[in-house]
Short mmCIF file of N, CA, C and O in Angstrom, two decimals:
data_model
loop_
_atom_site.label_atom_id
_atom_site.label_comp_id
_atom_site.label_asym_id
_atom_site.label_seq_id
_atom_site.Cartn_x
_atom_site.Cartn_y
_atom_site.Cartn_z
N UNK A 1 4.78 11.50 -2.29
CA UNK A 1 5.20 10.42 -1.56
C UNK A 1 5.88 11.27 -0.03
O UNK A 1 5.23 11.12 0.88
N UNK A 2 6.20 12.49 -0.68
CA UNK A 2 6.57 13.40 0.71
C UNK A 2 5.23 13.70 1.59
O UNK A 2 5.53 13.57 2.77
N UNK A 3 4.04 14.05 1.07
CA UNK A 3 3.14 14.54 1.51
C UNK A 3 2.17 12.81 2.09
O UNK A 3 2.24 13.44 3.13
N UNK A 4 2.59 11.80 2.07
CA UNK A 4 2.35 10.28 2.69
C UNK A 4 3.19 10.70 4.13
O UNK A 4 2.84 10.45 5.00
N UNK A 5 4.06 10.89 3.81
CA UNK A 5 5.23 10.87 4.53
C UNK A 5 4.60 11.94 5.86
O UNK A 5 4.97 11.70 6.99
N UNK A 6 4.83 13.16 5.34
CA UNK A 6 4.59 13.90 6.43
C UNK A 6 3.38 13.79 7.31
O UNK A 6 3.23 14.32 8.33
N UNK A 7 2.32 13.52 6.42
CA UNK A 7 1.09 12.97 7.12
C UNK A 7 1.30 12.28 8.52
O UNK A 7 0.79 11.91 9.25
N UNK A 8 1.93 10.78 7.94
CA UNK A 8 2.07 9.68 8.76
C UNK A 8 2.87 10.41 10.33
O UNK A 8 2.57 9.80 11.39
N UNK A 9 3.64 10.84 9.42
CA UNK A 9 4.61 11.56 10.58
C UNK A 9 4.18 12.16 11.81
O UNK A 9 4.06 12.17 12.98
N UNK A 10 3.03 13.26 11.43
CA UNK A 10 2.57 14.07 11.77
C UNK A 10 1.24 13.85 12.73
O UNK A 10 1.56 13.93 14.44
N UNK A 11 0.67 12.41 12.23
CA UNK A 11 0.17 11.72 12.77
C UNK A 11 0.36 11.01 14.03
O UNK A 11 0.00 10.88 15.22
N UNK A 12 1.52 10.23 14.13
CA UNK A 12 2.86 9.38 15.01
C UNK A 12 2.92 10.31 16.32
O UNK A 12 2.66 10.05 17.51
N UNK A 13 3.30 11.59 15.73
CA UNK A 13 3.67 12.75 16.58
C UNK A 13 3.08 13.20 17.49
O UNK A 13 2.87 13.18 19.14
N UNK A 14 1.71 13.37 16.89
CA UNK A 14 0.18 13.84 17.99
C UNK A 14 -0.05 12.69 18.62
O UNK A 14 -0.64 12.93 20.23
N UNK A 15 -0.06 11.35 18.20
CA UNK A 15 -0.45 10.39 19.30
C UNK A 15 0.41 10.19 20.25
O UNK A 15 -0.18 10.06 21.41
N UNK A 16 1.86 10.34 20.03
CA UNK A 16 3.05 10.15 21.39
C UNK A 16 2.79 11.42 22.12
O UNK A 16 2.64 10.91 23.25
N UNK A 17 2.34 12.34 21.84
CA UNK A 17 2.29 13.59 22.52
C UNK A 17 0.91 13.56 23.25
O UNK A 17 1.05 13.17 24.60
N UNK A 18 -0.20 13.03 22.82
CA UNK A 18 -1.31 12.67 23.52
C UNK A 18 -1.32 11.43 24.64
O UNK A 18 -2.10 11.84 25.65
N UNK A 19 -1.13 10.33 24.15
CA UNK A 19 -0.50 9.21 24.97
C UNK A 19 0.83 9.10 25.74
O UNK A 19 0.80 8.62 26.99
N UNK A 20 1.51 9.97 25.65
CA UNK A 20 2.96 9.97 26.37
C UNK A 20 3.61 8.77 26.14
O UNK A 20 4.23 8.44 27.05
N UNK A 21 2.86 8.07 25.09
CA UNK A 21 3.93 6.55 24.67
C UNK A 21 4.53 6.48 23.73
O UNK A 21 3.90 7.13 22.65
N UNK A 22 5.34 5.70 23.48
CA UNK A 22 5.98 6.06 22.17
C UNK A 22 5.37 5.00 21.46
O UNK A 22 4.38 4.17 21.53
N UNK A 23 5.50 5.17 19.86
CA UNK A 23 4.56 4.45 19.07
C UNK A 23 5.97 2.72 18.78
O UNK A 23 7.01 3.29 18.57
N UNK A 24 4.94 2.31 17.83
CA UNK A 24 5.90 1.03 17.64
C UNK A 24 6.41 1.45 15.81
O UNK A 24 5.59 1.44 15.16
N UNK A 25 7.67 1.59 16.04
CA UNK A 25 8.01 2.71 14.85
C UNK A 25 8.16 1.57 13.81
O UNK A 25 7.91 1.56 12.43
N UNK A 26 8.65 0.00 13.60
CA UNK A 26 8.48 -0.91 13.01
C UNK A 26 7.22 -1.24 11.93
O UNK A 26 7.41 -1.11 11.19
N UNK A 27 6.25 -1.08 12.81
CA UNK A 27 5.03 -1.03 12.16
C UNK A 27 4.60 -0.05 11.36
O UNK A 27 4.03 -0.03 10.54
N UNK A 28 4.42 1.01 11.99
CA UNK A 28 4.44 2.51 11.62
C UNK A 28 5.24 2.31 10.23
O UNK A 28 4.81 3.01 9.29
N UNK A 29 6.62 2.08 10.18
CA UNK A 29 7.77 2.53 8.64
C UNK A 29 7.34 1.54 7.59
O UNK A 29 7.07 1.70 6.49
N UNK A 30 6.48 0.37 8.29
CA UNK A 30 6.05 -0.70 7.00
C UNK A 30 5.01 0.17 6.27
O UNK A 30 4.63 -0.26 5.05
N UNK A 31 4.26 0.31 7.40
CA UNK A 31 2.72 1.00 7.10
C UNK A 31 3.00 1.96 6.17
O UNK A 31 2.44 2.71 5.32
N UNK A 32 3.90 2.94 6.50
CA UNK A 32 4.28 4.13 5.58
C UNK A 32 4.69 3.92 4.27
O UNK A 32 4.61 4.32 3.45
N UNK A 33 5.66 2.50 4.37
CA UNK A 33 6.38 2.42 3.06
C UNK A 33 4.94 1.76 2.08
O UNK A 33 4.93 2.22 1.01
N UNK A 34 3.97 1.13 2.62
CA UNK A 34 3.16 0.69 1.85
C UNK A 34 2.40 1.74 1.43
O UNK A 34 1.94 1.88 0.30
N UNK A 35 2.05 2.74 2.00
CA UNK A 35 0.97 4.12 1.48
C UNK A 35 1.89 4.50 0.68
O UNK A 35 1.06 5.24 -0.08
N UNK A 36 3.32 5.37 0.88
CA UNK A 36 4.16 5.80 -0.03
C UNK A 36 4.19 4.94 -1.37
O UNK A 36 4.09 5.79 -2.60
N UNK A 37 4.31 3.83 -1.56
CA UNK A 37 4.02 2.91 -2.77
C UNK A 37 2.90 3.13 -3.29
O UNK A 37 2.90 3.18 -4.64
N UNK A 38 1.59 2.82 -2.92
CA UNK A 38 0.56 2.87 -3.40
C UNK A 38 0.26 4.38 -4.37
O UNK A 38 0.00 4.14 -5.13
N UNK A 39 0.79 5.27 -3.56
CA UNK A 39 0.69 6.67 -4.12
C UNK A 39 1.57 6.47 -5.36
O UNK A 39 1.08 7.37 -6.59
N UNK A 40 3.14 6.07 -5.06
CA UNK A 40 3.79 6.31 -6.61
C UNK A 40 3.37 5.41 -7.36
O UNK A 40 3.24 5.76 -8.67
N UNK A 41 2.66 4.26 -7.45
CA UNK A 41 2.51 3.76 -8.44
C UNK A 41 1.09 3.49 -9.03
O UNK A 41 0.67 3.24 -9.99
N UNK A 42 0.20 3.80 -8.27
CA UNK A 42 -1.51 3.61 -8.31
C UNK A 42 -2.21 5.09 -7.92
O UNK A 42 -3.22 5.59 -8.49
N UNK A 43 -1.60 5.96 -7.60
CA UNK A 43 -1.91 7.36 -7.02
C UNK A 43 -3.71 7.68 -6.99
O UNK A 43 -4.28 7.23 -6.39
N UNK A 44 -3.88 8.41 -8.07
CA UNK A 44 -5.34 9.07 -8.12
C UNK A 44 -6.57 8.06 -8.18
O UNK A 44 -7.50 8.35 -7.92
N UNK A 45 -6.14 6.42 -8.32
CA UNK A 45 -6.96 5.56 -9.31
C UNK A 45 -7.39 4.81 -7.57
O UNK A 45 -8.25 3.72 -8.06
N UNK A 46 -7.10 5.16 -6.50
CA UNK A 46 -7.53 4.56 -5.55
C UNK A 46 -8.44 5.14 -4.66
O UNK A 46 -8.11 6.38 -4.12
N UNK A 47 -9.36 4.77 -4.21
CA UNK A 47 -10.27 5.28 -2.84
C UNK A 47 -10.04 4.94 -1.52
O UNK A 47 -8.75 4.42 -1.29
N UNK A 48 -10.27 5.57 -0.79
CA UNK A 48 -9.90 5.46 0.35
C UNK A 48 -10.00 3.79 1.16
O UNK A 48 -8.97 3.32 1.76
N UNK A 49 -10.92 3.34 1.07
CA UNK A 49 -11.63 1.86 1.26
C UNK A 49 -10.37 1.32 0.23
O UNK A 49 -9.62 0.32 1.00
N UNK A 50 -10.08 1.33 -1.11
CA UNK A 50 -9.05 0.67 -1.59
C UNK A 50 -7.36 0.76 -0.87
O UNK A 50 -6.53 0.02 -1.00
N UNK A 51 -7.26 2.10 -0.57
CA UNK A 51 -5.90 2.29 0.08
C UNK A 51 -6.10 1.50 1.19
O UNK A 51 -4.89 0.96 1.46
N UNK A 52 -6.96 1.54 2.16
CA UNK A 52 -7.18 0.39 3.59
C UNK A 52 -6.85 -0.87 2.94
O UNK A 52 -5.97 -1.32 4.02
N UNK A 53 -7.51 -1.15 2.13
CA UNK A 53 -7.32 -2.64 1.76
C UNK A 53 -5.78 -3.14 1.23
O UNK A 53 -5.22 -4.07 1.63
N UNK A 54 -5.73 -2.50 0.16
CA UNK A 54 -4.24 -2.34 -0.34
C UNK A 54 -3.15 -2.71 0.94
O UNK A 54 -2.22 -3.60 0.88
N UNK A 55 -3.16 -1.66 1.61
CA UNK A 55 -2.16 -1.25 2.74
C UNK A 55 -1.96 -2.87 3.60
O UNK A 55 -0.74 -3.09 3.91
N UNK A 56 -3.13 -3.27 4.03
CA UNK A 56 -3.08 -4.72 4.90
C UNK A 56 -2.60 -5.55 3.99
O UNK A 56 -2.01 -6.32 4.40
N UNK A 57 -2.91 -5.87 2.65
CA UNK A 57 -2.30 -6.96 1.86
C UNK A 57 -1.02 -6.36 1.79
O UNK A 57 -0.25 -7.35 1.44
N UNK A 58 -0.59 -5.30 1.68
CA UNK A 58 0.80 -5.22 1.38
C UNK A 58 1.91 -5.63 2.51
O UNK A 58 2.82 -6.38 2.57
N UNK A 59 1.17 -5.25 3.56
CA UNK A 59 1.61 -5.52 4.75
C UNK A 59 1.95 -7.27 4.86
O UNK A 59 2.50 -7.42 5.53
N UNK A 60 0.80 -7.89 4.42
CA UNK A 60 0.66 -9.36 4.50
C UNK A 60 1.63 -9.70 3.76
O UNK A 60 2.24 -10.84 4.19
N UNK A 61 1.53 -9.32 2.78
CA UNK A 61 2.64 -9.84 1.71
C UNK A 61 4.18 -9.70 1.70
O UNK A 61 5.17 -10.58 2.16
N UNK A 62 4.51 -8.55 2.67
CA UNK A 62 6.00 -8.25 3.73
C UNK A 62 6.11 -9.27 4.42
O UNK A 62 7.13 -9.77 4.64
N UNK A 63 5.29 -9.26 5.37
CA UNK A 63 5.22 -10.45 6.55
C UNK A 63 5.63 -11.79 5.92
O UNK A 63 6.44 -12.63 6.62
N UNK A 64 5.11 -12.14 4.68
CA UNK A 64 5.28 -13.24 4.24
C UNK A 64 6.77 -13.95 3.94
O UNK A 64 7.09 -15.14 4.29
N UNK A 65 7.23 -12.81 3.78
CA UNK A 65 8.63 -12.98 3.66
C UNK A 65 9.39 -13.29 4.81
O UNK A 65 10.63 -13.95 4.83
N UNK A 66 9.21 -13.08 6.13
CA UNK A 66 9.41 -13.51 7.50
C UNK A 66 9.25 -14.33 7.72
O UNK A 66 9.29 -14.62 8.97
N UNK A 67 8.23 -14.98 7.14
CA UNK A 67 7.64 -16.56 7.75
C UNK A 67 8.32 -17.83 7.08
O UNK A 67 8.84 -17.86 5.82
N UNK A 68 8.25 -18.99 7.93
CA UNK A 68 8.46 -20.29 7.42
C UNK A 68 7.93 -20.46 5.89
O UNK A 68 7.00 -20.03 5.65
N UNK A 69 8.88 -20.80 4.86
CA UNK A 69 8.64 -21.08 3.70
C UNK A 69 7.91 -22.60 2.92
O UNK A 69 8.25 -23.03 2.81
N UNK A 70 6.85 -22.48 3.53
CA UNK A 70 5.79 -23.65 3.38
C UNK A 70 4.72 -23.15 3.07
O UNK A 70 4.12 -22.38 4.00
N UNK A 71 4.19 -23.13 2.11
CA UNK A 71 2.80 -22.20 1.54
C UNK A 71 1.93 -22.94 1.55
O UNK A 71 0.92 -22.42 1.27
N UNK A 72 1.54 -24.29 2.54
CA UNK A 72 0.32 -24.60 2.84
C UNK A 72 -0.36 -24.05 3.94
O UNK A 72 -1.66 -24.33 4.24
N UNK A 73 0.25 -23.47 5.01
CA UNK A 73 -0.19 -22.89 6.23
C UNK A 73 0.87 -21.84 6.82
O UNK A 73 1.53 -21.25 6.07
N UNK A 74 0.11 -20.86 7.79
CA UNK A 74 0.73 -19.97 7.98
C UNK A 74 0.87 -18.63 7.29
O UNK A 74 0.10 -18.45 6.36
N UNK A 75 1.81 -17.89 7.31
CA UNK A 75 2.43 -16.57 6.99
C UNK A 75 2.31 -16.42 5.59
O UNK A 75 1.95 -15.85 4.56
N UNK A 76 2.81 -17.71 4.71
CA UNK A 76 3.50 -17.94 3.46
C UNK A 76 2.15 -18.05 2.77
O UNK A 76 1.72 -17.11 1.72
N UNK A 77 1.19 -18.66 3.34
CA UNK A 77 -0.41 -19.16 2.44
C UNK A 77 -0.64 -17.82 2.72
O UNK A 77 -1.38 -17.19 1.51
N UNK A 78 -0.91 -17.08 3.70
CA UNK A 78 -1.98 -15.53 3.69
C UNK A 78 -0.91 -14.27 2.47
O UNK A 78 -1.61 -13.59 2.06
N UNK A 79 -0.11 -14.67 3.27
CA UNK A 79 1.00 -13.76 1.81
C UNK A 79 1.18 -13.74 0.42
O UNK A 79 0.55 -12.95 -0.53
N UNK A 80 0.32 -15.02 -0.05
CA UNK A 80 0.42 -15.32 -1.38
C UNK A 80 -1.03 -14.94 -1.69
O UNK A 80 -1.03 -14.74 -2.96
N UNK A 81 -2.40 -15.07 -0.58
CA UNK A 81 -3.49 -14.81 -0.94
C UNK A 81 -3.54 -13.23 -1.36
O UNK A 81 -4.18 -12.38 -2.00
N UNK A 82 -2.68 -12.39 -0.36
CA UNK A 82 -2.65 -11.14 -0.08
C UNK A 82 -1.82 -11.10 -1.86
O UNK A 82 -2.53 -9.73 -2.24
N UNK A 83 -1.12 -11.48 -2.13
CA UNK A 83 -0.15 -10.68 -3.57
C UNK A 83 -1.60 -11.04 -4.53
O UNK A 83 -1.39 -10.20 -5.44
N UNK A 84 -2.20 -11.73 -4.51
CA UNK A 84 -3.46 -12.12 -5.95
C UNK A 84 -4.26 -11.18 -5.41
O UNK A 84 -4.58 -10.48 -6.98
N UNK A 85 -4.55 -10.79 -4.25
CA UNK A 85 -5.62 -9.58 -4.11
C UNK A 85 -5.03 -8.37 -4.83
O UNK A 85 -5.73 -7.65 -5.44
N UNK A 86 -3.73 -8.17 -4.27
CA UNK A 86 -3.03 -6.97 -4.75
C UNK A 86 -3.03 -7.11 -6.69
O UNK A 86 -3.27 -6.00 -7.10
N UNK A 87 -2.87 -7.88 -7.26
CA UNK A 87 -2.88 -8.12 -8.21
C UNK A 87 -4.30 -8.27 -9.13
O UNK A 87 -4.32 -6.97 -10.14
N UNK A 88 -4.78 -8.74 -8.72
CA UNK A 88 -6.62 -8.26 -9.09
C UNK A 88 -6.81 -6.90 -9.31
O UNK A 88 -7.38 -6.26 -9.65
N UNK A 89 -6.47 -5.98 -7.71
CA UNK A 89 -7.07 -4.28 -7.60
C UNK A 89 -6.00 -3.61 -8.85
O UNK A 89 -6.71 -2.90 -9.48
N UNK A 90 -4.74 -4.21 -9.01
CA UNK A 90 -4.29 -3.59 -9.70
C UNK A 90 -4.59 -3.55 -11.34
O UNK A 90 -4.62 -2.54 -12.19
N UNK A 91 -5.05 -4.64 -11.70
CA UNK A 91 -5.26 -5.14 -13.12
C UNK A 91 -6.76 -4.74 -13.46
O UNK A 91 -6.99 -4.22 -14.63
N UNK A 92 -7.66 -4.22 -12.32
CA UNK A 92 -8.78 -3.48 -12.67
C UNK A 92 -8.40 -1.96 -12.88
O UNK A 92 -9.10 -1.36 -13.39
N UNK A 93 -7.55 -1.29 -12.08
CA UNK A 93 -6.97 -0.06 -12.60
C UNK A 93 -6.51 0.24 -14.08
O UNK A 93 -6.35 1.40 -14.40
N UNK A 94 -5.58 -0.43 -14.75
CA UNK A 94 -5.04 -0.56 -15.91
C UNK A 94 -6.06 -0.13 -16.81
O UNK A 94 -5.63 1.06 -17.37
N UNK A 95 -7.20 -0.32 -17.32
CA UNK A 95 -8.33 0.36 -18.31
C UNK A 95 -8.14 1.62 -17.75
O UNK A 95 -8.02 2.55 -18.65
N UNK A 96 -8.48 2.07 -16.63
CA UNK A 96 -8.44 3.41 -16.30
C UNK A 96 -6.98 4.39 -16.35
O UNK A 96 -7.60 5.09 -17.05
N UNK A 97 -6.11 3.61 -16.60
CA UNK A 97 -4.95 4.49 -16.72
C UNK A 97 -4.43 4.63 -18.01
O UNK A 97 -4.36 5.86 -18.26
N UNK A 98 -4.89 3.40 -18.80
CA UNK A 98 -4.86 3.79 -20.52
C UNK A 98 -5.48 4.54 -20.87
O UNK A 98 -5.01 5.43 -22.01
N UNK A 99 -6.75 4.72 -20.35
CA UNK A 99 -7.60 5.70 -20.80
C UNK A 99 -6.93 6.84 -20.75
O UNK A 99 -7.36 7.99 -21.39
N UNK A 100 -6.85 7.29 -19.28
CA UNK A 100 -6.56 8.84 -19.15
C UNK A 100 -4.94 8.95 -19.95
O UNK A 100 -5.52 10.24 -20.94
N UNK A 101 -4.29 8.06 -20.25
CA UNK A 101 -3.38 8.49 -20.94
C UNK A 101 -3.47 8.52 -22.31
O UNK A 101 -2.92 9.27 -23.36
N UNK A 102 -4.39 7.59 -23.21
CA UNK A 102 -5.03 7.97 -24.50
C UNK A 102 -5.43 8.90 -24.73
O UNK A 102 -5.27 9.72 -25.77
N UNK A 103 -5.92 10.00 -23.81
CA UNK A 103 -6.54 10.84 -23.56
C UNK A 103 -5.67 12.45 -24.00
O UNK A 103 -6.28 13.31 -23.75
N UNK A 104 -4.46 11.74 -23.94
CA UNK A 104 -3.20 13.12 -24.06
C UNK A 104 -2.57 13.62 -22.59
O UNK A 104 -2.17 14.35 -22.92
N UNK A 105 -2.87 12.96 -21.70
CA UNK A 105 -3.05 14.01 -20.58
C UNK A 105 -1.24 13.41 -19.95
O UNK A 105 -1.02 12.03 -20.43
N UNK A 106 -0.79 13.99 -19.22
CA UNK A 106 0.65 13.78 -18.52
C UNK A 106 0.81 12.33 -17.59
O UNK A 106 -0.48 12.76 -16.77
N UNK A 107 1.25 11.57 -17.22
CA UNK A 107 1.28 10.59 -16.16
C UNK A 107 1.48 11.26 -14.95
O UNK A 107 1.96 12.38 -14.59
N UNK A 108 0.69 10.83 -14.34
CA UNK A 108 0.75 11.59 -12.55
C UNK A 108 0.98 10.30 -11.67
O UNK A 108 1.55 10.87 -10.65
N UNK A 109 1.36 9.06 -12.04
CA UNK A 109 1.90 7.51 -11.21
C UNK A 109 2.63 6.70 -12.32
O UNK A 109 2.35 6.53 -13.38
N UNK A 110 3.10 5.52 -11.76
CA UNK A 110 3.56 4.92 -12.38
C UNK A 110 3.00 3.97 -13.19
O UNK A 110 2.97 3.49 -14.49
N UNK A 111 1.39 3.51 -12.91
CA UNK A 111 0.70 2.85 -13.72
C UNK A 111 0.51 3.45 -14.75
O UNK A 111 -0.12 2.85 -15.93
N UNK A 112 0.34 4.88 -15.08
CA UNK A 112 0.21 5.34 -16.24
C UNK A 112 1.64 5.02 -17.28
O UNK A 112 1.16 5.65 -18.47
N UNK A 113 2.18 4.70 -16.90
CA UNK A 113 3.54 4.54 -17.76
C UNK A 113 3.48 3.61 -18.97
O UNK A 113 3.02 2.34 -18.51
#
């Protein structure tokens, strides 16, 4: 997780230096939280494409908590769809994690526990 945080902060610092403008910290830190959670929970099982998709779904799911609690339209409906996509992605990774642990290897992320 520390590596993810350092990379993100370095990227934002470089962007601020290049553009001479501040960055939107709220969006940046939500994104950072999503990335660090992915690394801790799913670690080595995520391709770059999966990381990007999951990050968007995690952010959509998070924003759903801030929306009007009506599940048929708007933010909450999108959040519920994102939750379903997150679950499907994780369920696809479980057999790989199980196989890794059954092989006698040490856990690298929470999915392997």
